[in-house]
Amino acid sequence: MECVFGLVGKGFAIVAADTSAVNSILVHKSNEDKVMVLDSHKLLGASGEPGDRVQFTEYIQKNVHLYQFRNGIPLTTAATANFTRGELATALRKNPYSVNILLAGYDKGVGPSMYYIDYIATMHKIEKGAFGYGSYFCLSMMDRLYHPDMSIEEAIDLIDKCIIEIRTRLVVAPPNFVIKIVDQDGAREYAWRESIKSPDVSMA
Amino acid sequence: MKKMKVISPILMEVSWVPCSPLRRVRIGPIKVRYRMLLLVFRLSFLSFFPSLSLSQHFAPTRTKPHHRISVSLNLKQRKQREEKRRMMMKLDTSGLESFSAAVPSAMATAEDQLFAPPSFDLPAGCADFDKFQMEAKQTLKHAKGTTTLAFIFNQGVIVAADSRASMGGYISSQSVKKIIEINPYMLGTMAGGAADCQFWHRNLGIKCRLHELANKRRISVTGASKLLANILYSYRGMGLSIGTMIAGWDEKGPGLYYVDSEGGRLKGNRFSVGSGSPYAYGVLDNGYRPDMTVDEAHELARRAIYHATFRDGASGGVVSVYHVGPNGWKKLSGDDVSELHYKYYPVQPTPVEHEMVDAPPA
């Protein structure tokens, strides 16, 4: 099942997600990027039904860009989170999206922040969070090992420990993960953790 | 004359006539024809129930429970009862006020029989639509009885598919075209509902052509697959069954996308779709190298589909293999899988375990 988790450190926020696209027993793809770069300083890690996930996150991304074009300034992370939650809530009683979201962003003045948004439009501002079967293993580990204002090395170390724990203990463990980071320099891909490399012509 | 029991009209009107209406019967000292008696009964009956129409009494007699004297059988209540009876099939009736609930059910059925206009059962899906929809989706889930595959390699894209159409255990056709030519440089594969795939691929071809005319350049594979994915997403949950791959060659080179009716769209280098896809993946993943020649890729695709048709009952017929290059697609081959079987595994003489020999002559 899909695992998305993340945490906030000193001046940055990290979101990690697995990268397998699965259909019942079949793994269609092991390098599907599920953490979307919303704009220069925001990351949106999403898990859920494949159609919903792509369509909803693209919808949020386009609306974030639209705000920036119209108003000349980008949305803050808190505003984006509230907008996302509002869209999920409006659709909930009509045509619900089955997507769980971890939104991470960096704002000047406020610093890094992370929001947990459920598929039924629950929203919380958090320091560390996880979705999926992997959350059963990661949450307690993060509770134990996390402390505020971690450095990048410590945070990546914690993320790696979580990935190793998922691979060890989860029966349908995804083989590959992607880690993305957002700090004052922007949102970017940090690393891939691959245990299965496919001989591909080009990275999909 | 045979003694006849006459039942008082106040208690009940019987459903059968005890004798011929012309026959003379005796009540105490009085001798009358039976039909006179019946008339008297009915008229007295009518006096108790003034709202009944006269036709009720000159129609064949029915059971009439006596203590329903207080019933005023007006149109509204009749409709309510009829509504209630219709609603009894699994719909929520808690909000409805029902007269029959106040009265023992034995009386209720008699009442319904007497006064309900002719009615019929609701069609199968209407009473519990959610369950019906779930069942419909379930039956379609097994419908992707096919094997299709496509992969990108250095020289372009290879697309291959079988040609069997099955409905449960019945093979309806061995010669279905599962590779659909959207335009001269793009192919789509069919898995799931044949009608759905054919229609929506044709529709996609129209949209691609319109894009070409409007923008004076060919649409990219990314764009074409996104068009299809958005259409299918908007019909999500309505029972479309499509598992397709869009393969083509555009300005960026070879492109391959997997699109399905759940709304998913994946970009990739190797895909196989259908009930035989795990078997095809086994052979395809093992033999794949990005730097194959066209002939090697052709043979790999054909072999993968053959092995899938061997193990999967819903796949078979003819393996078609296409190649999409910079100048568009070209059909490479179409081979019957049973012939391929004997080509790959020719019959070999095997030692007989038990031989029947004649008994040696004594």
Coordinates of N, CA and C in Angstrom, one line a residue, chain A:
Chain A
M1 N 0.8 -1.2 0.0 CA 0.0 0.0 0.0 C 0.9 1.3 0.0
E2 N 0.3 2.4 -0.2 CA 1.1 3.6 -0.4 C 1.5 4.2 0.9
C3 N 2.8 4.5 1.0 CA 3.3 5.2 2.2 C 3.8 6.6 1.9
V4 N 3.3 7.5 2.6 CA 3.7 8.9 2.5 C 4.0 9.4 3.9
F5 N 5.2 9.9 4.2 CA 5.5 10.5 5.5 C 6.4 11.7 5.4
G6 N 6.5 12.4 6.5 CA 7.3 13.6 6.4 C 7.5 14.2 7.8
L7 N 8.4 15.2 7.9 CA 8.7 15.9 9.1 C 9.3 17.2 8.9
V8 N 9.2 18.1 9.9 CA 9.7 19.4 9.8 C 11.0 19.5 10.6
G9 N 12.1 20.1 10.0 CA 13.3 20.3 10.7 C 13.6 21.8 10.9
K10 N 14.9 22.0 11.1 CA 15.3 23.4 11.4 C 15.4 24.1 10.0
G11 N 14.4 24.9 9.7 CA 14.5 25.7 8.4 C 14.2 24.9 7.2
F12 N 13.6 23.7 7.3 CA 13.3 22.9 6.1 C 12.2 21.9 6.5
A13 N 11.5 21.3 5.5 CA 10.6 20.3 5.7 C 10.8 19.2 4.6
I14 N 10.6 18.0 5.0 CA 10.9 16.8 4.1 C 9.6 16.0 4.0
V15 N 9.4 15.6 2.7 CA 8.3 14.7 2.4 C 8.8 13.5 1.7
A16 N 8.6 12.3 2.1 CA 9.0 11.1 1.4 C 7.8 10.2 1.1
A17 N 7.9 9.6 -0.1 CA 6.7 8.7 -0.5 C 7.3 7.5 -1.2
D18 N 6.5 6.4 -1.2 CA 6.9 5.3 -2.0 C 6.6 5.6 -3.5
T19 N 7.1 4.8 -4.4 CA 7.0 5.1 -5.8 C 6.5 3.9 -6.6
S20 N 5.6 3.1 -6.0 CA 5.1 2.0 -6.8 C 3.6 2.3 -7.2
A21 N 3.3 2.0 -8.4 CA 1.9 2.1 -8.9 C 1.4 0.7 -9.1
V22 N 0.4 0.3 -8.3 CA 0.0 -1.1 -8.1 C -1.5 -1.2 -8.5
N23 N -1.8 -2.4 -9.1 CA -3.1 -2.7 -9.5 C -3.4 -4.1 -9.1
S24 N -4.1 -4.3 -8.0 CA -4.3 -5.6 -7.3 C -3.0 -6.3 -7.0
I25 N -2.6 -7.4 -7.7 CA -1.4 -8.0 -7.4 C -0.2 -7.6 -8.3
L26 N -0.6 -6.7 -9.2 CA 0.4 -6.4 -10.3 C 1.1 -5.0 -9.9
V27 N 2.4 -4.9 -10.0 CA 3.1 -3.7 -9.9 C 3.3 -3.1 -11.3
H28 N 2.6 -2.1 -11.7 CA 2.8 -1.6 -13.0 C 4.1 -0.8 -13.1
K29 N 4.4 -0.1 -12.1 CA 5.6 0.8 -12.2 C 6.2 1.0 -10.8
S30 N 7.5 1.1 -10.8 CA 8.2 1.3 -9.5 C 8.9 2.6 -9.4
N31 N 8.6 3.5 -10.3 CA 9.2 4.8 -10.2 C 8.2 6.0 -10.5
E32 N 7.0 5.8 -9.8 CA 6.0 6.8 -10.0 C 6.2 7.9 -8.9
D33 N 6.3 9.1 -9.4 CA 6.6 10.2 -8.4 C 5.3 10.7 -7.8
K34 N 5.1 10.5 -6.5 CA 3.9 10.9 -5.8 C 4.0 12.2 -5.0
V35 N 5.1 12.8 -5.0 CA 5.3 14.1 -4.3 C 5.4 15.2 -5.3
M36 N 4.3 16.0 -5.4 CA 4.3 17.0 -6.4 C 4.8 18.3 -5.9
V37 N 5.5 19.0 -6.8 CA 6.1 20.3 -6.5 C 5.0 21.3 -6.9
L38 N 4.3 21.9 -5.9 CA 3.2 22.8 -6.2 C 3.7 24.1 -6.8
D39 N 4.6 24.7 -6.0 CA 5.2 25.9 -6.7 C 6.7 26.0 -6.1
S40 N 7.3 27.1 -6.1 CA 8.7 27.2 -5.8 C 9.0 26.7 -4.4
H41 N 8.0 26.9 -3.5 CA 8.3 26.6 -2.1 C 7.3 25.7 -1.4
K42 N 6.7 24.8 -2.2 CA 5.7 23.9 -1.6 C 5.7 22.6 -2.2
L43 N 5.5 21.5 -1.3 CA 5.5 20.2 -1.8 C 4.2 19.5 -1.4
L44 N 3.6 18.7 -2.2 CA 2.4 18.0 -1.9 C 2.5 16.5 -2.1
G45 N 2.7 15.8 -1.0 CA 2.8 14.4 -1.1 C 1.4 13.8 -1.0
A46 N 1.0 12.9 -1.9 CA -0.4 12.4 -2.0 C -0.5 10.9 -2.1
S47 N -1.4 10.3 -1.4 CA -1.6 8.9 -1.7 C -3.1 8.6 -1.7
G48 N -3.5 7.6 -2.6 CA -4.9 7.3 -2.7 C -5.2 6.7 -4.1
E49 N -6.4 6.7 -4.5 CA -6.8 6.1 -5.7 C -6.1 6.8 -6.9
P50 N -5.6 6.0 -7.8 CA -4.7 6.6 -8.9 C -5.3 7.8 -9.6
G51 N -6.5 7.7 -10.1 CA -7.1 8.7 -10.9 C -7.3 10.0 -10.0
D52 N -7.9 9.8 -8.8 CA -8.2 10.9 -7.9 C -6.9 11.6 -7.5
R53 N -5.8 10.8 -7.2 CA -4.6 11.4 -6.8 C -4.1 12.4 -7.8
V54 N -3.9 11.9 -9.0 CA -3.3 12.8 -10.1 C -4.2 14.0 -10.4
Q55 N -5.5 13.7 -10.6 CA -6.4 14.8 -10.9 C -6.5 15.8 -9.8
F56 N -6.7 15.4 -8.6 CA -6.8 16.4 -7.5 C -5.6 17.2 -7.3
T57 N -4.4 16.5 -7.3 CA -3.2 17.3 -7.0 C -2.9 18.3 -8.2
E58 N -3.2 17.8 -9.4 CA -3.0 18.8 -10.5 C -4.0 19.9 -10.4
Y59 N -5.2 19.7 -10.0 CA -6.2 20.7 -9.8 C -5.7 21.7 -8.8
I60 N -5.1 21.3 -7.7 CA -4.6 22.2 -6.6 C -3.5 22.9 -7.2
Q61 N -2.6 22.3 -7.9 CA -1.4 22.9 -8.5 C -1.8 24.1 -9.4
K62 N -2.7 23.8 -10.3 CA -3.1 24.8 -11.2 C -3.8 26.0 -10.6
N63 N -4.6 25.7 -9.5 CA -5.2 26.8 -8.8 C -4.2 27.7 -8.0
V64 N -3.2 27.0 -7.5 CA -2.1 27.8 -6.8 C -1.4 28.7 -7.8
H65 N -1.1 28.2 -9.0 CA -0.5 29.0 -10.0 C -1.4 30.1 -10.4
L66 N -2.7 29.8 -10.6 CA -3.6 30.9 -11.0 C -3.6 32.0 -10.0
Y67 N -3.6 31.7 -8.7 CA -3.6 32.8 -7.7 C -2.4 33.6 -7.9
Q68 N -1.3 33.0 -8.1 CA 0.0 33.7 -8.3 C -0.1 34.6 -9.5
F69 N -0.6 34.1 -10.6 CA -0.7 34.9 -11.8 C -1.6 36.1 -11.6
R70 N -2.8 35.8 -11.0 CA -3.7 36.9 -10.8 C -3.3 38.0 -9.8
N71 N -2.6 37.6 -8.7 CA -2.3 38.5 -7.7 C -0.9 38.9 -7.6
G72 N 0.0 38.2 -8.3 CA 1.4 38.7 -8.3 C 2.2 38.1 -7.1
I73 N 1.5 37.6 -6.1 CA 2.3 37.0 -5.0 C 1.8 35.6 -4.8
P74 N 2.7 34.7 -4.3 CA 2.3 33.3 -4.1 C 1.5 33.2 -2.9
L75 N 0.7 32.1 -2.8 CA -0.1 31.8 -1.6 C 0.9 31.3 -0.5
T76 N 0.5 31.5 0.7 CA 1.2 31.0 1.8 C 0.8 29.5 2.0
T77 N 1.7 28.8 2.8 CA 1.4 27.4 3.0 C 0.1 27.2 3.7
A78 N -0.2 28.0 4.7 CA -1.4 27.9 5.4 C -2.6 28.1 4.5
A79 N -2.5 29.1 3.7 CA -3.7 29.4 2.8 C -3.9 28.2 1.8
T80 N -2.8 27.7 1.3 CA -2.9 26.5 0.4 C -3.5 25.3 1.1
A81 N -3.1 25.1 2.3 CA -3.7 24.0 3.0 C -5.2 24.1 3.2
N82 N -5.6 25.4 3.6 CA -7.0 25.6 3.8 C -7.8 25.5 2.5
F83 N -7.2 26.0 1.4 CA -7.9 25.8 0.2 C -8.0 24.4 -0.2
T84 N -7.0 23.6 -0.1 CA -7.1 22.2 -0.4 C -8.1 21.5 0.4
R85 N -8.1 21.8 1.8 CA -9.1 21.2 2.6 C -10.5 21.6 2.3
G86 N -10.6 22.9 1.9 CA -12.0 23.3 1.5 C -12.5 22.6 0.2
E87 N -11.6 22.3 -0.7 CA -12.0 21.6 -1.9 C -12.4 20.2 -1.6
L88 N -11.6 19.5 -0.7 CA -12.0 18.2 -0.3 C -13.3 18.2 0.4
A89 N -13.5 19.1 1.3 CA -14.7 19.2 2.0 C -16.0 19.4 1.2
T90 N -15.8 20.3 0.2 CA -17.0 20.6 -0.7 C -17.3 19.4 -1.5
A91 N -16.3 18.6 -2.0 CA -16.6 17.4 -2.8 C -17.0 16.3 -2.0
L92 N -16.8 16.3 -0.6 CA -17.0 15.1 0.2 C -18.4 14.6 0.1
R93 N -19.4 15.4 0.2 CA -20.8 14.9 0.2 C -21.4 14.8 -1.2
K94 N -20.6 15.0 -2.2 CA -21.2 14.8 -3.5 C -20.4 13.7 -4.3
N95 N -19.1 14.0 -4.4 CA -18.3 13.2 -5.3 C -16.9 13.1 -4.7
P96 N -16.7 12.4 -3.6 CA -15.5 12.5 -2.8 C -14.3 12.1 -3.5
Y97 N -13.2 12.8 -3.2 CA -11.8 12.4 -3.7 C -11.2 11.5 -2.6
S98 N -10.7 10.3 -3.0 CA -10.0 9.5 -2.0 C -8.6 9.7 -2.0
V99 N -8.1 10.9 -1.5 CA -6.7 11.2 -1.5 C -6.3 11.7 -0.1
N100 N -5.2 11.2 0.4 CA -4.6 11.7 1.6 C -3.4 12.5 1.3
I101 N -3.3 13.7 2.0 CA -2.3 14.6 1.5 C -1.4 15.1 2.7
L102 N -0.1 15.2 2.4 CA 0.8 15.9 3.3 C 1.4 17.1 2.6
L103 N 1.0 18.2 3.1 CA 1.5 19.5 2.4 C 2.6 20.1 3.2
A104 N 3.7 20.3 2.6 CA 4.9 21.0 3.3 C 5.3 22.2 2.5
G105 N 5.6 23.3 3.2 CA 6.0 24.5 2.6 C 6.9 25.3 3.4
Y106 N 7.6 26.3 2.8 CA 8.4 27.2 3.5 C 7.9 28.6 3.2
D107 N 7.6 29.4 4.2 CA 7.3 30.8 4.0 C 8.3 31.7 4.7
K108 N 8.5 32.8 4.0 CA 9.5 33.8 4.6 C 8.8 34.4 5.9
G109 N 9.6 34.4 7.0 CA 9.0 34.9 8.2 C 8.4 33.8 9.1
V110 N 7.7 32.9 8.5 CA 7.1 31.8 9.3 C 8.0 30.6 9.4
G111 N 8.7 30.4 8.3 CA 9.6 29.2 8.3 C 8.9 28.0 7.7
P112 N 9.4 26.8 8.0 CA 8.8 25.6 7.4 C 7.6 25.2 8.2
S113 N 6.6 24.6 7.4 CA 5.4 24.1 8.1 C 4.9 22.9 7.3
M114 N 4.1 22.1 8.0 CA 3.6 20.9 7.4 C 2.1 20.7 7.8
Y115 N 1.3 20.3 6.9 CA -0.1 20.1 7.1 C -0.6 18.7 6.7
Y116 N -1.3 18.1 7.6 CA -1.9 16.7 7.4 C -3.3 16.9 6.9
I117 N -3.7 16.5 5.7 CA -5.1 16.6 5.2 C -5.6 15.2 4.8
D118 N -6.6 14.8 5.5 CA -7.2 13.5 5.3 C -8.1 13.5 4.1
Y119 N -8.5 12.3 3.7 CA -9.5 12.2 2.6 C -10.8 12.7 2.9
I120 N -11.2 12.8 4.3 CA -12.4 13.3 4.6 C -12.3 14.8 5.1
A121 N -11.2 15.4 4.6 CA -11.0 16.8 4.8 C -10.7 17.2 6.3
T122 N -10.0 16.3 7.0 CA -9.5 16.7 8.3 C -8.2 17.4 8.1
M123 N -7.9 18.5 8.8 CA -6.7 19.2 8.6 C -6.0 19.5 9.9
H124 N -4.7 19.2 10.0 CA -3.9 19.5 11.2 C -2.6 20.0 10.8
K125 N -2.1 21.0 11.5 CA -0.8 21.5 11.3 C 0.1 20.6 12.2
I126 N 1.1 20.0 11.7 CA 1.9 19.0 12.4 C 3.4 19.2 12.2
E127 N 4.2 18.5 13.1 CA 5.6 18.5 12.9 C 6.1 17.3 12.2
K128 N 5.3 16.1 12.4 CA 5.7 14.9 11.8 C 4.4 14.1 11.5
G129 N 4.3 13.4 10.4 CA 3.1 12.7 10.1 C 3.3 11.6 9.1
A130 N 2.4 10.7 8.9 CA 2.5 9.6 8.0 C 1.1 9.1 7.6
F131 N 1.1 8.5 6.3 CA -0.2 7.9 5.8 C 0.1 6.5 5.3
G132 N -0.9 5.7 5.3 CA -0.8 4.4 4.7 C -0.4 3.3 5.7
Y133 N -0.1 2.1 5.2 CA 0.3 1.0 6.1 C 1.6 1.3 6.8
G134 N 2.5 2.1 6.1 CA 3.8 2.4 6.6 C 3.6 3.3 7.9
S135 N 2.5 4.0 8.0 CA 2.4 4.8 9.2 C 2.4 4.0 10.5
Y136 N 1.9 2.8 10.4 CA 1.9 2.0 11.6 C 3.3 1.8 12.2
F137 N 4.3 1.8 11.3 CA 5.6 1.6 11.8 C 6.3 2.9 12.0
C138 N 6.0 3.9 11.1 CA 6.8 5.1 11.2 C 6.4 6.0 12.3
L139 N 5.1 6.1 12.6 CA 4.7 7.1 13.6 C 5.3 7.0 14.9
S140 N 5.4 5.7 15.4 CA 6.0 5.5 16.7 C 7.5 5.8 16.7
M141 N 8.1 5.4 15.5 CA 9.6 5.7 15.4 C 9.8 7.2 15.4
M142 N 9.0 7.9 14.7 CA 9.2 9.4 14.7 C 8.9 10.0 16.0
D143 N 7.9 9.5 16.7 CA 7.6 10.0 18.1 C 8.8 9.8 19.0
R144 N 9.5 8.6 18.8 CA 10.6 8.3 19.7 C 11.8 9.2 19.4
L145 N 12.1 9.2 18.1 CA 13.4 9.8 17.7 C 13.4 11.2 17.2
Y146 N 12.2 11.8 17.1 CA 12.1 13.2 16.6 C 12.4 14.2 17.7
H147 N 13.0 15.3 17.4 CA 13.1 16.4 18.4 C 13.0 17.6 17.5
P148 N 12.5 18.7 18.1 CA 12.4 19.9 17.2 C 13.7 20.4 16.8
D149 N 13.7 21.1 15.6 CA 15.0 21.7 15.1 C 16.1 20.7 14.8
M150 N 15.7 19.6 14.1 CA 16.7 18.6 13.7 C 17.4 19.2 12.5
S151 N 18.7 18.8 12.4 CA 19.5 19.2 11.2 C 19.1 18.3 10.0
I152 N 19.6 18.7 8.8 CA 19.2 17.9 7.6 C 19.7 16.5 7.8
E153 N 21.0 16.3 8.2 CA 21.5 15.0 8.3 C 20.7 14.1 9.3
E154 N 20.4 14.7 10.4 CA 19.6 13.9 11.4 C 18.2 13.5 10.8
A155 N 17.6 14.5 10.1 CA 16.3 14.2 9.5 C 16.3 13.2 8.5
I156 N 17.3 13.2 7.6 CA 17.4 12.2 6.5 C 17.7 10.9 7.2
D157 N 18.5 10.9 8.2 CA 18.8 9.6 8.9 C 17.5 9.0 9.5
L158 N 16.6 9.9 10.0 CA 15.4 9.4 10.6 C 14.5 8.8 9.4
I159 N 14.4 9.5 8.3 CA 13.7 9.1 7.2 C 14.2 7.7 6.7
D160 N 15.5 7.6 6.6 CA 16.0 6.3 6.2 C 15.7 5.2 7.1
K161 N 15.7 5.5 8.4 CA 15.4 4.5 9.4 C 13.9 4.0 9.2
C162 N 13.0 5.0 8.9 CA 11.6 4.7 8.6 C 11.5 3.8 7.4
I163 N 12.3 4.1 6.4 CA 12.2 3.3 5.1 C 12.7 1.9 5.4
I164 N 13.7 1.8 6.1 CA 14.3 0.4 6.4 C 13.2 -0.4 7.2
E165 N 12.6 0.3 8.2 CA 11.6 -0.4 9.0 C 10.4 -0.8 8.2
I166 N 10.0 0.0 7.2 CA 8.9 -0.4 6.4 C 9.3 -1.6 5.5
R167 N 10.5 -1.6 5.0 CA 10.9 -2.7 4.2 C 11.1 -4.0 5.0
T168 N 11.4 -3.8 6.2 CA 11.6 -5.0 7.0 C 10.3 -5.6 7.5
R169 N 9.3 -4.8 7.8 CA 8.2 -5.3 8.5 C 6.9 -5.3 7.8
L170 N 6.8 -4.6 6.7 CA 5.5 -4.5 5.9 C 5.5 -5.6 4.9
V171 N 4.4 -6.4 4.9 CA 4.4 -7.6 4.0 C 4.4 -7.2 2.5
V172 N 3.7 -6.1 2.1 CA 3.7 -5.7 0.7 C 4.5 -4.4 0.6
A173 N 5.8 -4.5 1.1 CA 6.6 -3.3 1.2 C 7.0 -2.8 -0.2
P174 N 6.8 -1.5 -0.5 CA 7.2 -0.9 -1.7 C 8.8 -0.9 -1.8
P175 N 9.4 -1.2 -2.9 CA 10.8 -1.3 -3.0 C 11.5 0.1 -3.0
N176 N 10.9 1.0 -3.7 CA 11.6 2.3 -3.9 C 10.8 3.5 -3.3
F177 N 11.6 4.5 -2.8 CA 11.1 5.7 -2.2 C 11.7 6.9 -2.8
V178 N 11.0 8.0 -2.8 CA 11.5 9.3 -3.2 C 11.5 10.2 -2.0
I179 N 12.5 11.0 -1.9 CA 12.6 12.0 -0.8 C 12.7 13.4 -1.4
K180 N 11.8 14.3 -1.0 CA 11.9 15.7 -1.5 C 12.0 16.6 -0.3
I181 N 12.6 17.7 -0.5 CA 12.9 18.7 0.6 C 12.4 20.1 0.2
V182 N 12.0 20.9 1.1 CA 11.7 22.3 0.8 C 12.3 23.1 1.9
D183 N 13.1 24.1 1.5 CA 13.6 25.1 2.5 C 13.7 26.4 1.8
Q184 N 14.5 27.4 2.4 CA 14.4 28.7 1.9 C 14.9 28.8 0.4
D185 N 15.6 27.8 0.0 CA 16.1 27.8 -1.4 C 15.1 27.2 -2.4
G186 N 14.0 26.7 -1.9 CA 13.0 26.2 -2.8 C 12.7 24.7 -2.5
A187 N 11.8 24.2 -3.3 CA 11.4 22.8 -3.2 C 12.1 22.0 -4.3
R188 N 12.7 20.9 -3.9 CA 13.4 20.1 -4.9 C 13.5 18.7 -4.4
E189 N 13.9 17.8 -5.4 CA 14.1 16.4 -5.1 C 15.4 16.3 -4.4
Y190 N 15.4 15.5 -3.3 CA 16.6 15.3 -2.5 C 17.3 14.0 -2.9
A191 N 16.5 12.9 -2.9 CA 17.2 11.6 -3.2 C 16.1 10.6 -3.5
W192 N 16.6 9.5 -4.2 CA 15.7 8.3 -4.3 C 16.4 7.2 -3.5
R193 N 15.5 6.4 -2.9 CA 16.1 5.2 -2.2 C 15.5 4.0 -3.0
E194 N 16.4 3.4 -3.8 CA 15.9 2.3 -4.7 C 16.4 1.0 -4.2
S195 N 15.6 0.0 -4.1 CA 16.2 -1.4 -3.9 C 15.9 -2.2 -5.2
I196 N 15.1 -1.7 -6.1 CA 14.9 -2.4 -7.4 C 15.1 -1.4 -8.5
K197 N 16.1 -1.7 -9.3 CA 16.4 -0.7 -10.4 C 16.0 -1.4 -11.7
S198 N 15.1 -0.8 -12.4 CA 14.7 -1.4 -13.7 C 15.5 -0.9 -14.8
P199 N 15.9 -1.8 -15.8 CA 16.7 -1.3 -16.9 C 15.9 -0.5 -17.9
D200 N 15.8 0.8 -17.6 CA 14.9 1.6 -18.4 C 15.7 2.4 -19.4
V201 N 15.1 2.7 -20.5 CA 15.7 3.5 -21.5 C 15.9 4.9 -20.9
S202 N 14.8 5.5 -20.4 CA 14.9 6.8 -19.7 C 14.0 6.8 -18.5
M203 N 14.4 7.7 -17.5 CA 13.6 7.7 -16.3 C 12.2 8.3 -16.6
A204 N 11.2 7.5 -16.3 CA 9.8 7.9 -16.6 C 9.4 9.0 -15.7

